[in-house]
Amino acid sequence: MNLSRYLPVLKWGRHYSRQYLLGDVSAAIMVILVLIPQALAYALLAGLPAEVGLYAALLPAVLYALLGTSPVLAVGPVAIVSLMTASAIGQFAAPDPQALALTLALLSGVCLLLMGLLRLGALINFLSYPVLAGFTSASSLLIAANQLPALVGMSSQGHTFPALVMSLWQQGTDWQPATATLGGATLVGLWSIRRYGAAGLSRCGVSSRRAGLIVKLAPALAVIVGVLCVKSGLMPSVALVGAIPDPLPTLTLPPLSWPLLQQLWMPAFLIAVIGFISAIAVAQTLAMKQRQRVDPDQELIALGVANIGASFSGGYPVSGSLARSAVNYEVGAQTAAAGAFTALGLVLGLLVLTPWLAFLPKTVLAATIIVAVLSLVDVKMLITSWHFARDDFIAVAATFSLTLLFGLEAGIVTGAALSIGLFLWHTARPHIAEVGRVPGTQHFRNRYRYRVQTDPTIVMLRPDESLYFANARFLEQHLYDRVVGDAQLRHVVLLCSAVNDIDLSALNSLAAMNLRLKDLGMQLHLAEVKGPVMSRLKRSDLLDVLSGQVFLSAFEAMSHLASQPFDDHDQSRSC
């Protein structure tokens, strides 16, 4: 059982059937058609030779098929990880950037593997959705801006939006008409197919599922058209991918010098985290549609081994692709073997197609990248967060802006720190409601939001947060500000219905409040204390020295402590 936990192939492999084989092979064929142009384009985006993208799609896919828990996740080159790779290796004036990419893949894989073995999958949740949305949108714009020069036959420098814009500005009108024409036509065509293709095919009687698959194959069609344009002599002067020296990868050994590891470990860690988050989001979404589940900790292990495999097979950091995984799901992949069949089919395809890929225009690949990533820009998130929660808007806007202005690492690190900081700020200053009884019921609500009944001798406070060192003093000061100067008060009831945990600092604050209220001639009571919190309180001496009582409910506390019985027809004490 322990072995199958780390080798999921032992679970589904025992029940593999011909029906599974048909679905997996069909899915693999369709994924290959999407994968070839994407792998070539993403390698160029990473600043690497185009064939490196193909290498990164082979061994990692096989390793994930053995270790992964998702039957449809397609592992290989992806856009954001490619851009982060370009940003990381762009810091070095190295003659061989591919060697740096190998080291980056190895370090990313080791980070993922260690997190998986330590079962730290849940820690990834500390990156909030607003931060991820802002980072993804800004990264997509950076990727599109990075590909604009290749689209029109120019070169670009820099990994931030200002640097890319300045690079384009300095080159002025130094662009190639033939390249711009082919790239622009490809861009418009791909965008039109993505925007209107599915609806048009549906009107022609094609099922929505089949129409979606045909639209996803548009980049493969663009590659074929681009190659034919060059081979026929229509576009003789455009920049090409060029000859691929070896269609199949060979064993590679990443350089592991200590200074290099020191400089690359942080970018590698960020690539690992972002790659895993994007992959697990895709895997879990598709698993829910299939009524299956994926194991985040095992996914860390599988992706870690896949990246390590990429480092020894001429690739670069990899993750799970949304587009290719969706194709896997829609065609009907049944098991993770679909990924292995994809790698096998890609090998066969490369042996046949390598001579043709040399004539593939780079501008066509640039157009496919731009169309693919612009769909990830989430403008609505800024508007929604502004109306829903200003803190989320701050997190989105800050991550988006910093990523564009200062690069990927600065954006994601600052955004995560800001998100955690805002969370700590709010938990350190929790909402504390003063409640009263809704007339005719046993329900208690905020006296400043509802018309409720109160008693002048009782104040009932409900902190809407667990109590810990960061907010204990805040609660203490809030209580003192409320009770000082109120001569009628005799009882303070602390409603703990929202308190899920309490630490030693909060316990000391409760003890201090108890003594202070006792000196003022008041009693401190507790109500609606949850079981785990009560168990912790029983391990202290607070309950022994508590000046008041512990009540099961707010209604019981009010009924026992009220200076006179409540009359639901008497509104004199209602507010």
Short mmCIF file of N, CA, C and O in Angstrom, two decimals, residues 40 141 147 277 296 572:
data_model
loop_
_atom_site.label_atom_id
_atom_site.label_comp_id
_atom_site.label_asym_id
_atom_site.label_seq_id
_atom_site.Cartn_x
_atom_site.Cartn_y
_atom_site.Cartn_z
N LEU A 40 7.62 24.33 -29.20
CA LEU A 40 8.59 25.14 -29.93
C LEU A 40 8.51 26.60 -29.52
O LEU A 40 9.54 27.27 -29.28
N LEU A 141 0.66 39.64 -19.96
CA LEU A 141 1.00 40.85 -20.72
C LEU A 141 2.49 40.92 -21.02
O LEU A 141 2.90 41.34 -22.10
N GLN A 147 6.79 38.90 -27.11
CA GLN A 147 6.67 38.28 -28.42
C GLN A 147 6.38 39.27 -29.55
O GLN A 147 6.46 38.90 -30.72
N ILE A 277 1.18 25.48 -8.49
CA ILE A 277 -0.14 26.08 -8.30
C ILE A 277 -0.96 26.02 -9.59
O ILE A 277 -2.14 25.65 -9.58
N PRO A 296 -2.60 16.44 -3.66
CA PRO A 296 -1.63 17.53 -3.84
C PRO A 296 -0.20 17.14 -3.46
O PRO A 296 0.75 17.55 -4.15
N SER A 572 -38.96 49.14 25.78
CA SER A 572 -38.21 50.19 26.48
C SER A 572 -36.72 49.93 26.48
O SER A 572 -35.92 50.85 26.57
#
